[in-house]
Amino acid sequence: MINGSAQKTYKNLRDVLVDKGLIDIKVSEEISLKQVKTGESEEEIIRSMRLVTEEQLTEAKSEFIRVPYVDLDSIGFAPEALSMVPESVAEKYKVVPYGLDTKEKVLMVTMVNPLDLETIEFLEKKTGLSVKVAMSTEKQIVAFIKEKYLREKGITSEVTKALDERKKDEVERSTLVAKNKKVSSEAPVAKIVSTILEFAVKSRASDIHIEPQEDNVRIRYRIDGILQEKYLLPRNVHDAVVSRIKILSNMKIDEKRIPQDGRFFFSADDNDVDLRVSTVPTTYGEKVVMRLLKKAQKVPSLPDLGLRGLALKNLMESIERPHGIIIVCGPTGSGKTTTLYSVLDRVSSSKVNVMTIEDPVEYQIKGISQVQVNSQAGLTFANALRAFLRQDPNIMMVGEVRDAETADLAINAALTGHLVFSTLHTNNASGVPPRMIDMGVEPFLLVSSLNCVVGQRVLRRVCKECFKDIPIPPDIEADMKKVLGPIYDMVEDKWKKEGKKMTIKQIQGCEVCGNTGYFGRIAIYEVMPITEKISKLIVSKASASDIENQAMEEGMLTMKQDGYVKVLEGTTTLEEVKRVAEY
């Protein structure tokens, strides 16, 4: 993230902090008084008083001196910019080159001290470019130099080689198809693609986005559910990189007008990865998105995912029944399929016939017949479900209830003695019965077949290497008491019995978690069994809120409540819960 310099003029640094709401007037006056007494700078005093984080102080200082603030943890960088400034120079002057505008001949750098005019002049002479200065924290700059110069030596040199090869190609090759085939198979471009993929595997990314922009190509990775920009490649290498990926995925490299899909395998750090590739034509060229699926990935258990207590008990009782339907709901990317795989792994045995229809098959589970949707060949969820009923199944999983036909078939399968699992896109568990009724399912059939509904979201875990325990602020404590009610008192009593004062985790950031403060993910759940009282509400076509209130009376924890409990247990943060569970 880059914040431009503020238009407002400040007299001193503490005025910026007051204006941003980070300190009050009394504290500002206290800083001024200490400055007079000790002769120390206000920056030294603010640091010694620990009033704000280093990031907040640096951002405030950038506004005071009117230069942009750059958060190096959240922006991509141009590898060719890195090659402009040697590592020894970057370390000595604490400067990071992160961007390059070849048209305007401008090198973008961020520094600990952006008022160091001698260093700026030295860089301009050394690079022959105009230098545009920004400001970052010393911690971020040191970490960037240590990590990027070591890791990016490969991609930086290969980008330079690819640009040189590209210039030769423009002169020597006449046809676009022939040129792309040759360019994409040459070492520099192959190395760029390989480096992009290797970084994805090392950083535990689930997706890679290659997005052409007007002046460059943005490479983003989805890590722990959040997209993070990591590279900015030159615009000139885009076609060659895309062609290389298309060749690996068995796509048509000369077809750029329509979307294409493909897949290929890649191995890095003893991990075999299956990549599903999708291309879409955009204004500036083809955008490529690659989904990474580890072939040897182990299916997690339900407690590992975050289920426990009454929620786990209710779900286990539901899946132990010989027939009925269990629906997992939530938006795209909320971990519904992973939960179903965990359930299937639990119920699968040599004594039962388990069949799934998925779009696509993400995990491969031993002893289960898994079928992938193929709409072009006429293999839809509904058609597969019909075929399954002739295959003597005990348990079936339907990847998603997308239409009335699939809903009817799933309900009928559940009513005729089969155990059926599926997913649905609703915000919470109580929204499933009204949605199914809207799709045309008769209420009396729904209550006869529906065992339970699971609502879920996925959020990030606090990194175990760099967190900080802090007392619960009064406003957060009041919010938690309001949301959790008696549950808050139960958790507080548990802390007291252990002789501890209740705290929550504050993220810090380190090399292990990529300075995000988070490492790994966990789900928050609400499990709603279909009891007699809830059945009556469904038959009377009650609203989702009425169904939820009844479920809560019967002991169901909502996703938000489950999230708050996980905050008090130190698993995640309040910001994460609010990010995913506010609806």
Coordinates of N, CA and C in Angstrom, one line a residue, residues 364-555:
Q364 N -8.0 -36.2 -3.4 CA -8.3 -37.6 -3.8 C -8.3 -38.5 -2.6
I365 N -9.4 -39.1 -2.3 CA -9.6 -39.9 -1.0 C -9.7 -41.4 -1.4
K366 N -8.9 -42.2 -0.7 CA -8.9 -43.6 -0.9 C -10.2 -44.2 -0.6
G367 N -10.6 -45.2 -1.4 CA -11.9 -45.9 -1.2 C -13.1 -45.2 -1.5
I368 N -13.0 -44.0 -2.2 CA -14.2 -43.3 -2.6 C -14.2 -43.1 -4.1
S369 N -15.4 -43.3 -4.7 CA -15.5 -43.1 -6.2 C -15.8 -41.6 -6.4
Q370 N -14.9 -40.9 -7.0 CA -15.1 -39.4 -7.2 C -15.2 -39.1 -8.7
V371 N -16.3 -38.4 -9.0 CA -16.6 -38.0 -10.4 C -16.5 -36.5 -10.6
Q372 N -16.0 -36.1 -11.7 CA -15.8 -34.6 -11.9 C -16.9 -34.2 -12.9
V373 N -17.5 -33.0 -12.7 CA -18.5 -32.5 -13.6 C -17.9 -32.2 -14.9
N374 N -18.6 -32.5 -16.0 CA -18.2 -32.2 -17.3 C -19.4 -31.7 -18.1
S375 N -19.7 -30.4 -18.0 CA -20.9 -29.9 -18.6 C -21.0 -30.1 -20.1
Q376 N -19.8 -29.9 -20.8 CA -19.8 -30.1 -22.2 C -20.2 -31.5 -22.7
A377 N -19.8 -32.5 -21.9 CA -20.2 -33.9 -22.2 C -21.6 -34.2 -21.6
G378 N -22.2 -33.3 -21.0 CA -23.6 -33.6 -20.4 C -23.6 -34.1 -19.0
L379 N -22.4 -34.2 -18.4 CA -22.3 -34.7 -17.0 C -22.4 -33.6 -16.0
T380 N -23.7 -33.3 -15.6 CA -24.0 -32.3 -14.6 C -24.2 -32.9 -13.3
F381 N -24.4 -32.1 -12.2 CA -24.7 -32.6 -10.9 C -25.9 -33.4 -10.9
A382 N -27.0 -33.0 -11.6 CA -28.2 -33.7 -11.6 C -28.1 -35.0 -12.3
N383 N -27.5 -35.0 -13.5 CA -27.3 -36.3 -14.3 C -26.5 -37.3 -13.5
A384 N -25.4 -36.8 -12.9 CA -24.5 -37.7 -12.1 C -25.3 -38.3 -10.9
L385 N -26.1 -37.5 -10.3 CA -26.9 -37.9 -9.1 C -27.9 -39.1 -9.5
R386 N -28.5 -38.9 -10.7 CA -29.4 -40.0 -11.2 C -28.6 -41.3 -11.4
A387 N -27.4 -41.1 -12.0 CA -26.6 -42.3 -12.3 C -26.1 -43.0 -11.0
F388 N -25.8 -42.2 -10.0 CA -25.4 -42.7 -8.7 C -26.4 -43.6 -8.1
L389 N -27.7 -43.3 -8.2 CA -28.8 -44.0 -7.6 C -28.8 -45.5 -8.2
R390 N -28.2 -45.7 -9.4 CA -28.2 -47.0 -10.0 C -26.9 -47.7 -9.6
Q391 N -26.0 -47.1 -8.8 CA -24.7 -47.7 -8.4 C -24.7 -48.2 -7.0
D392 N -25.9 -48.5 -6.4 CA -26.0 -49.0 -5.1 C -25.1 -48.2 -4.1
P393 N -25.4 -46.9 -3.9 CA -24.6 -46.1 -3.0 C -25.2 -46.2 -1.6
N394 N -24.3 -46.0 -0.6 CA -24.7 -45.7 0.8 C -24.7 -44.2 1.1
I395 N -23.6 -43.6 0.6 CA -23.3 -42.2 0.9 C -23.0 -41.5 -0.4
M396 N -23.6 -40.3 -0.6 CA -23.3 -39.5 -1.8 C -23.0 -38.1 -1.4
M397 N -22.0 -37.5 -2.1 CA -21.7 -36.1 -1.9 C -22.0 -35.4 -3.2
V398 N -22.8 -34.3 -3.2 CA -23.1 -33.5 -4.4 C -22.4 -32.2 -4.1
G399 N -21.4 -31.9 -4.9 CA -20.6 -30.7 -4.7 C -21.3 -29.4 -4.4
E400 N -22.5 -29.2 -5.0 CA -23.3 -28.0 -4.8 C -24.7 -28.1 -5.3
V401 N -25.7 -27.7 -4.5 CA -27.0 -27.6 -4.9 C -27.2 -26.3 -5.7
R402 N -27.2 -26.4 -7.1 CA -27.2 -25.2 -7.9 C -28.6 -24.9 -8.4
D403 N -29.5 -25.9 -8.5 CA -30.8 -25.6 -9.1 C -31.8 -26.5 -8.5
A404 N -33.1 -26.3 -8.9 CA -34.2 -27.0 -8.3 C -34.1 -28.5 -8.6
E405 N -33.7 -28.9 -9.8 CA -33.6 -30.3 -10.2 C -32.6 -31.0 -9.3
T406 N -31.4 -30.4 -9.0 CA -30.5 -31.1 -8.2 C -31.0 -31.2 -6.7
A407 N -31.7 -30.1 -6.3 CA -32.3 -30.1 -4.9 C -33.3 -31.2 -4.8
D408 N -34.2 -31.4 -5.7 CA -35.2 -32.4 -5.7 C -34.6 -33.8 -5.6
L409 N -33.6 -34.0 -6.5 CA -32.9 -35.3 -6.5 C -32.2 -35.6 -5.2
A410 N -31.5 -34.6 -4.7 CA -30.8 -34.8 -3.4 C -31.8 -35.1 -2.3
I411 N -32.9 -34.4 -2.2 CA -33.9 -34.7 -1.2 C -34.5 -36.1 -1.3
N412 N -34.8 -36.4 -2.5 CA -35.4 -37.8 -2.8 C -34.4 -38.9 -2.4
A413 N -33.2 -38.7 -2.7 CA -32.1 -39.7 -2.4 C -32.0 -39.8 -0.9
A414 N -32.1 -38.7 -0.2 CA -32.1 -38.8 1.3 C -33.3 -39.5 1.9
L415 N -34.5 -39.3 1.2 CA -35.7 -39.9 1.7 C -35.8 -41.4 1.4
T416 N -35.0 -41.8 0.4 CA -35.0 -43.2 0.0 C -33.9 -44.0 0.7
G417 N -33.3 -43.5 1.8 CA -32.4 -44.4 2.5 C -30.9 -44.1 2.3
H418 N -30.6 -43.0 1.7 CA -29.2 -42.6 1.4 C -28.8 -41.5 2.3
L419 N -27.5 -41.4 2.6 CA -26.9 -40.3 3.4 C -26.3 -39.4 2.3
V420 N -26.8 -38.1 2.3 CA -26.3 -37.2 1.2 C -25.7 -36.0 1.9
F421 N -24.6 -35.6 1.3 CA -23.9 -34.3 1.8 C -23.8 -33.4 0.6
S422 N -24.0 -32.1 0.9 CA -23.9 -31.1 -0.2 C -23.6 -29.7 0.4
T423 N -23.5 -28.7 -0.5 CA -23.2 -27.3 -0.1 C -24.2 -26.4 -0.8
L424 N -24.3 -25.2 -0.2 CA -25.3 -24.2 -0.7 C -24.7 -22.9 -0.3
H425 N -24.9 -21.9 -1.2 CA -24.4 -20.5 -1.0 C -25.5 -19.7 -0.2
T426 N -25.4 -19.7 1.1 CA -26.2 -18.8 1.9 C -25.3 -18.2 3.0
N427 N -25.7 -17.1 3.6 CA -24.8 -16.5 4.6 C -24.7 -17.2 5.9
N428 N -25.7 -17.9 6.3 CA -25.7 -18.6 7.6 C -26.6 -19.9 7.5
A429 N -26.5 -20.7 8.6 CA -27.2 -21.9 8.6 C -28.7 -21.8 8.5
S430 N -29.2 -20.8 9.2 CA -30.6 -20.6 9.3 C -31.2 -20.1 7.9
G431 N -30.4 -19.7 7.0 CA -30.9 -19.3 5.7 C -31.1 -20.4 4.7
V432 N -30.6 -21.6 5.1 CA -30.7 -22.8 4.2 C -32.1 -23.2 3.9
P433 N -32.9 -23.5 5.0 CA -34.3 -24.0 4.8 C -35.1 -23.0 3.9
P434 N -35.2 -21.7 4.2 CA -35.9 -20.8 3.3 C -35.4 -20.8 1.8
R435 N -34.0 -20.9 1.7 CA -33.5 -21.0 0.3 C -34.0 -22.3 -0.4
M436 N -33.9 -23.4 0.3 CA -34.4 -24.7 -0.3 C -35.9 -24.6 -0.7
I437 N -36.7 -24.0 0.1 CA -38.1 -23.8 -0.2 C -38.3 -22.9 -1.4
D438 N -37.5 -21.8 -1.4 CA -37.5 -20.9 -2.6 C -37.2 -21.7 -3.9
M439 N -36.3 -22.7 -3.8 CA -35.9 -23.5 -5.0 C -37.0 -24.5 -5.4
G440 N -38.1 -24.6 -4.6 CA -39.2 -25.5 -5.0 C -39.3 -26.7 -4.2
V441 N -38.5 -26.9 -3.1 CA -38.6 -28.1 -2.3 C -39.7 -27.9 -1.3
E442 N -40.6 -28.9 -1.2 CA -41.8 -28.8 -0.3 C -41.3 -28.9 1.1
P443 N -41.8 -28.0 2.0 CA -41.3 -27.9 3.4 C -41.5 -29.2 4.1
F444 N -42.5 -30.0 3.9 CA -42.7 -31.3 4.6 C -41.6 -32.3 4.2
L445 N -41.2 -32.2 2.9 CA -40.2 -33.1 2.4 C -38.8 -32.7 3.0
L446 N -38.6 -31.4 3.1 CA -37.4 -30.9 3.7 C -37.1 -31.3 5.1
V447 N -38.2 -31.1 6.0 CA -38.0 -31.5 7.4 C -37.8 -33.0 7.6
S448 N -38.4 -33.8 6.6 CA -38.3 -35.2 6.7 C -36.9 -35.7 6.3
S449 N -36.2 -34.9 5.6 CA -34.9 -35.4 5.1 C -33.7 -34.7 5.6
L450 N -33.8 -33.4 6.0 CA -32.7 -32.6 6.5 C -32.3 -33.0 7.9
N451 N -31.0 -33.4 8.1 CA -30.5 -33.8 9.4 C -30.0 -32.6 10.1
C452 N -29.1 -31.8 9.5 CA -28.5 -30.6 10.1 C -27.9 -29.7 9.0
V453 N -27.7 -28.5 9.4 CA -27.1 -27.5 8.5 C -25.8 -26.9 9.2
V454 N -24.7 -26.8 8.5 CA -23.5 -26.3 9.0 C -23.2 -25.0 8.2
G455 N -23.0 -23.9 9.0 CA -22.6 -22.6 8.4 C -21.1 -22.4 8.8
Q456 N -20.3 -21.8 7.9 CA -18.9 -21.6 8.2 C -18.2 -20.5 7.5
R457 N -17.1 -20.0 8.0 CA -16.2 -19.1 7.4 C -14.8 -19.5 7.7
V458 N -13.8 -19.1 6.9 CA -12.4 -19.4 7.2 C -11.7 -18.1 7.5
L459 N -10.9 -18.1 8.6 CA -10.1 -16.9 8.9 C -8.7 -17.3 9.3
R460 N -7.8 -16.3 9.4 CA -6.4 -16.6 9.6 C -6.1 -16.8 11.1
R461 N -5.1 -17.8 11.3 CA -4.6 -18.0 12.6 C -3.5 -17.0 13.0
V462 N -3.4 -16.6 14.2 CA -2.3 -15.8 14.7 C -1.0 -16.6 14.6
C463 N 0.1 -15.9 14.0 CA 1.4 -16.6 13.9 C 1.9 -16.9 15.3
K464 N 2.3 -18.1 15.6 CA 2.8 -18.5 16.9 C 4.2 -18.0 17.3
E465 N 4.9 -17.4 16.2 CA 6.2 -17.0 16.5 C 6.3 -15.5 16.9
C466 N 5.3 -14.7 16.7 CA 5.5 -13.3 16.8 C 4.4 -12.5 17.5
F467 N 3.4 -13.2 18.1 CA 2.3 -12.5 18.7 C 2.7 -11.8 20.0
K468 N 1.8 -10.9 20.4 CA 2.0 -10.2 21.7 C 0.7 -10.3 22.5
D469 N 0.7 -10.7 23.8 CA -0.5 -10.7 24.6 C -0.7 -9.3 25.2
I470 N -2.0 -8.9 25.0 CA -2.3 -7.6 25.5 C -3.7 -7.7 26.3
P471 N -3.8 -6.8 27.3 CA -5.1 -6.8 28.1 C -6.3 -6.4 27.1
I472 N -7.5 -6.9 27.4 CA -8.6 -6.6 26.5 C -9.0 -5.2 26.7
P473 N -9.0 -4.4 25.7 CA -9.4 -3.0 25.8 C -10.9 -2.9 26.2
P474 N -11.3 -1.9 27.0 CA -12.7 -1.8 27.5 C -13.8 -1.9 26.5
D475 N -13.6 -1.2 25.3 CA -14.6 -1.2 24.3 C -14.8 -2.6 23.6
I476 N -13.6 -3.3 23.5 CA -13.7 -4.7 22.9 C -14.3 -5.6 23.9
E477 N -14.0 -5.4 25.2 CA -14.6 -6.2 26.3 C -16.1 -6.1 26.3
A478 N -16.6 -4.8 26.2 CA -18.0 -4.6 26.2 C -18.7 -5.2 25.0
D479 N -18.1 -5.2 23.8 CA -18.6 -5.8 22.6 C -18.7 -7.3 22.7
M480 N -17.6 -7.9 23.3 CA -17.6 -9.4 23.5 C -18.7 -9.8 24.5
K481 N -18.9 -9.1 25.6 CA -19.9 -9.4 26.5 C -21.3 -9.4 25.9
K482 N -21.5 -8.4 25.0 CA -22.8 -8.3 24.4 C -23.0 -9.4 23.4
V483 N -22.0 -9.8 22.7 CA -22.1 -10.9 21.7 C -22.2 -12.3 22.3
L484 N -21.3 -12.5 23.3 CA -21.2 -13.8 23.9 C -22.1 -14.1 25.1
G485 N -22.5 -13.0 25.8 CA -23.4 -13.2 26.9 C -22.8 -14.1 28.0
P486 N -23.5 -15.1 28.5 CA -23.0 -15.9 29.6 C -21.7 -16.7 29.2
I487 N -21.5 -16.9 27.9 CA -20.3 -17.6 27.5 C -19.0 -16.9 27.9
Y488 N -19.1 -15.5 27.8 CA -17.9 -14.7 28.2 C -17.5 -15.0 29.7
D489 N -18.5 -15.0 30.5 CA -18.3 -15.3 32.0 C -17.7 -16.6 32.2
M490 N -18.1 -17.6 31.4 CA -17.6 -19.0 31.5 C -16.1 -19.0 31.2
V491 N -15.7 -18.3 30.1 CA -14.3 -18.2 29.6 C -13.5 -17.5 30.6
E492 N -14.0 -16.4 31.2 CA -13.3 -15.6 32.2 C -13.1 -16.4 33.5
D493 N -14.1 -17.2 33.9 CA -13.9 -18.0 35.1 C -12.8 -19.1 34.9
K494 N -12.7 -19.6 33.6 CA -11.6 -20.6 33.3 C -10.3 -19.9 33.5
W495 N -10.1 -18.7 33.0 CA -8.8 -18.0 33.1 C -8.5 -17.7 34.6
K496 N -9.5 -17.4 35.4 CA -9.3 -17.1 36.8 C -8.9 -18.3 37.6
K497 N -9.5 -19.5 37.2 CA -9.1 -20.7 37.9 C -7.6 -21.1 37.6
E498 N -7.1 -20.6 36.5 CA -5.7 -20.9 36.1 C -4.8 -19.8 36.7
G499 N -5.4 -18.8 37.4 CA -4.7 -17.7 38.0 C -4.1 -16.7 37.0
K500 N -4.8 -16.6 35.9 CA -4.4 -15.7 34.9 C -5.4 -14.6 34.6
K501 N -4.9 -13.4 34.1 CA -5.8 -12.4 33.7 C -6.0 -12.5 32.2
M502 N -7.3 -12.4 31.8 CA -7.7 -12.6 30.4 C -7.0 -11.6 29.5
T503 N -6.4 -12.2 28.4 CA -5.7 -11.3 27.4 C -6.2 -11.8 26.0
I504 N -5.9 -11.0 25.0 CA -6.1 -11.4 23.6 C -4.7 -11.2 22.8
K505 N -4.6 -11.8 21.7 CA -3.4 -11.7 20.9 C -3.4 -10.5 20.0
Q506 N -2.2 -9.9 19.9 CA -2.0 -8.8 19.0 C -0.9 -9.2 18.0
I507 N -1.2 -9.1 16.7 CA -0.2 -9.5 15.7 C 1.0 -8.6 15.6
Q508 N 2.1 -9.2 15.3 CA 3.4 -8.4 15.2 C 4.0 -8.5 13.8
G509 N 4.2 -9.7 13.3 CA 4.9 -9.9 12.0 C 6.3 -10.3 12.1
C510 N 6.7 -11.4 11.4 CA 8.1 -11.9 11.4 C 8.4 -12.6 10.1
E511 N 9.6 -13.1 9.9 CA 10.0 -13.8 8.7 C 9.1 -15.0 8.4
V512 N 8.7 -15.7 9.5 CA 8.0 -17.0 9.3 C 6.6 -16.7 8.6
C513 N 5.9 -15.7 9.1 CA 4.6 -15.4 8.5 C 4.6 -14.3 7.4
G514 N 5.8 -14.0 6.9 CA 5.9 -13.0 5.9 C 5.5 -11.6 6.3
N515 N 5.7 -11.3 7.6 CA 5.4 -10.0 8.2 C 3.9 -9.7 8.2
T516 N 3.1 -10.7 8.1 CA 1.6 -10.5 8.1 C 1.0 -10.6 9.5
G517 N 1.7 -11.4 10.4 CA 1.2 -11.6 11.8 C 0.3 -12.9 11.8
Y518 N 0.0 -13.5 10.6 CA -0.8 -14.7 10.6 C -0.1 -15.8 9.9
F519 N -0.4 -17.0 10.3 CA 0.1 -18.2 9.7 C -0.9 -19.3 9.7
G520 N -1.4 -19.8 8.6 CA -2.4 -20.8 8.6 C -3.8 -20.3 8.8
R521 N -4.8 -21.2 8.6 CA -6.2 -20.8 8.8 C -7.0 -21.8 9.6
I522 N -8.1 -21.3 10.1 CA -9.0 -22.1 10.9 C -10.4 -21.6 10.6
A523 N -11.4 -22.5 10.8 CA -12.8 -22.2 10.4 C -13.5 -21.8 11.7
I524 N -14.6 -21.0 11.5 CA -15.5 -20.8 12.6 C -16.9 -21.3 12.1
Y525 N -17.6 -22.0 13.0 CA -18.8 -22.8 12.6 C -20.0 -22.4 13.4
E526 N -21.2 -22.7 12.8 CA -22.4 -22.8 13.5 C -23.1 -24.1 13.0
V527 N -23.5 -25.0 13.9 CA -24.1 -26.2 13.5 C -25.5 -26.3 14.0
M528 N -26.5 -26.3 13.1 CA -27.9 -26.3 13.4 C -28.6 -27.6 13.2
P529 N -28.8 -28.5 14.2 CA -29.5 -29.7 14.0 C -31.0 -29.4 13.8
I530 N -31.7 -30.2 13.0 CA -33.1 -29.9 12.7 C -33.9 -30.6 13.8
T531 N -34.2 -29.9 14.8 CA -35.0 -30.4 16.0 C -36.5 -30.3 15.7
E532 N -37.3 -30.7 16.6 CA -38.8 -30.7 16.4 C -39.3 -29.3 16.3
K533 N -38.8 -28.4 17.2 CA -39.3 -27.0 17.1 C -38.8 -26.3 15.8
I534 N -37.6 -26.6 15.4 CA -37.1 -26.0 14.1 C -37.9 -26.5 13.0
S535 N -38.2 -27.8 13.0 CA -39.0 -28.4 11.9 C -40.4 -27.7 11.8
K536 N -41.0 -27.4 12.9 CA -42.3 -26.7 12.9 C -42.2 -25.3 12.2
L537 N -41.0 -24.6 12.5 CA -40.8 -23.3 11.9 C -40.6 -23.4 10.4
I538 N -39.9 -24.5 10.0 CA -39.6 -24.7 8.6 C -40.9 -24.9 7.8
V539 N -41.8 -25.8 8.4 CA -43.1 -26.2 7.8 C -44.0 -24.9 7.7
S540 N -43.9 -24.0 8.7 CA -44.7 -22.8 8.6 C -44.0 -21.7 7.8
K541 N -42.9 -22.0 7.1 CA -42.2 -21.1 6.3 C -41.7 -19.8 7.1
A542 N -41.2 -20.1 8.3 CA -40.7 -19.0 9.1 C -39.5 -18.4 8.5
S543 N -39.2 -17.1 8.9 CA -38.0 -16.4 8.4 C -36.7 -17.0 8.9
A544 N -35.6 -16.7 8.3 CA -34.3 -17.2 8.7 C -33.9 -16.7 10.1
S545 N -34.3 -15.4 10.4 CA -34.0 -14.9 11.8 C -34.8 -15.6 12.9
D546 N -36.0 -16.0 12.6 CA -36.8 -16.8 13.6 C -36.2 -18.2 13.8
I547 N -35.8 -18.8 12.7 CA -35.1 -20.1 12.8 C -33.8 -20.0 13.6
E548 N -33.0 -18.9 13.3 CA -31.8 -18.7 14.1 C -32.0 -18.5 15.5
N549 N -33.0 -17.7 15.9 CA -33.3 -17.4 17.3 C -33.6 -18.7 18.0
Q550 N -34.4 -19.6 17.4 CA -34.8 -20.8 18.0 C -33.6 -21.7 18.2
A551 N -32.7 -21.8 17.2 CA -31.5 -22.6 17.3 C -30.6 -22.1 18.4
M552 N -30.5 -20.8 18.6 CA -29.7 -20.2 19.6 C -30.2 -20.6 21.0
E553 N -31.6 -20.6 21.1 CA -32.2 -21.0 22.4 C -31.9 -22.4 22.7
E554 N -31.7 -23.2 21.7 CA -31.4 -24.6 21.9 C -29.9 -24.9 22.0
G555 N -29.1 -23.8 22.1 CA -27.7 -24.0 22.4 C -26.7 -23.8 21.2

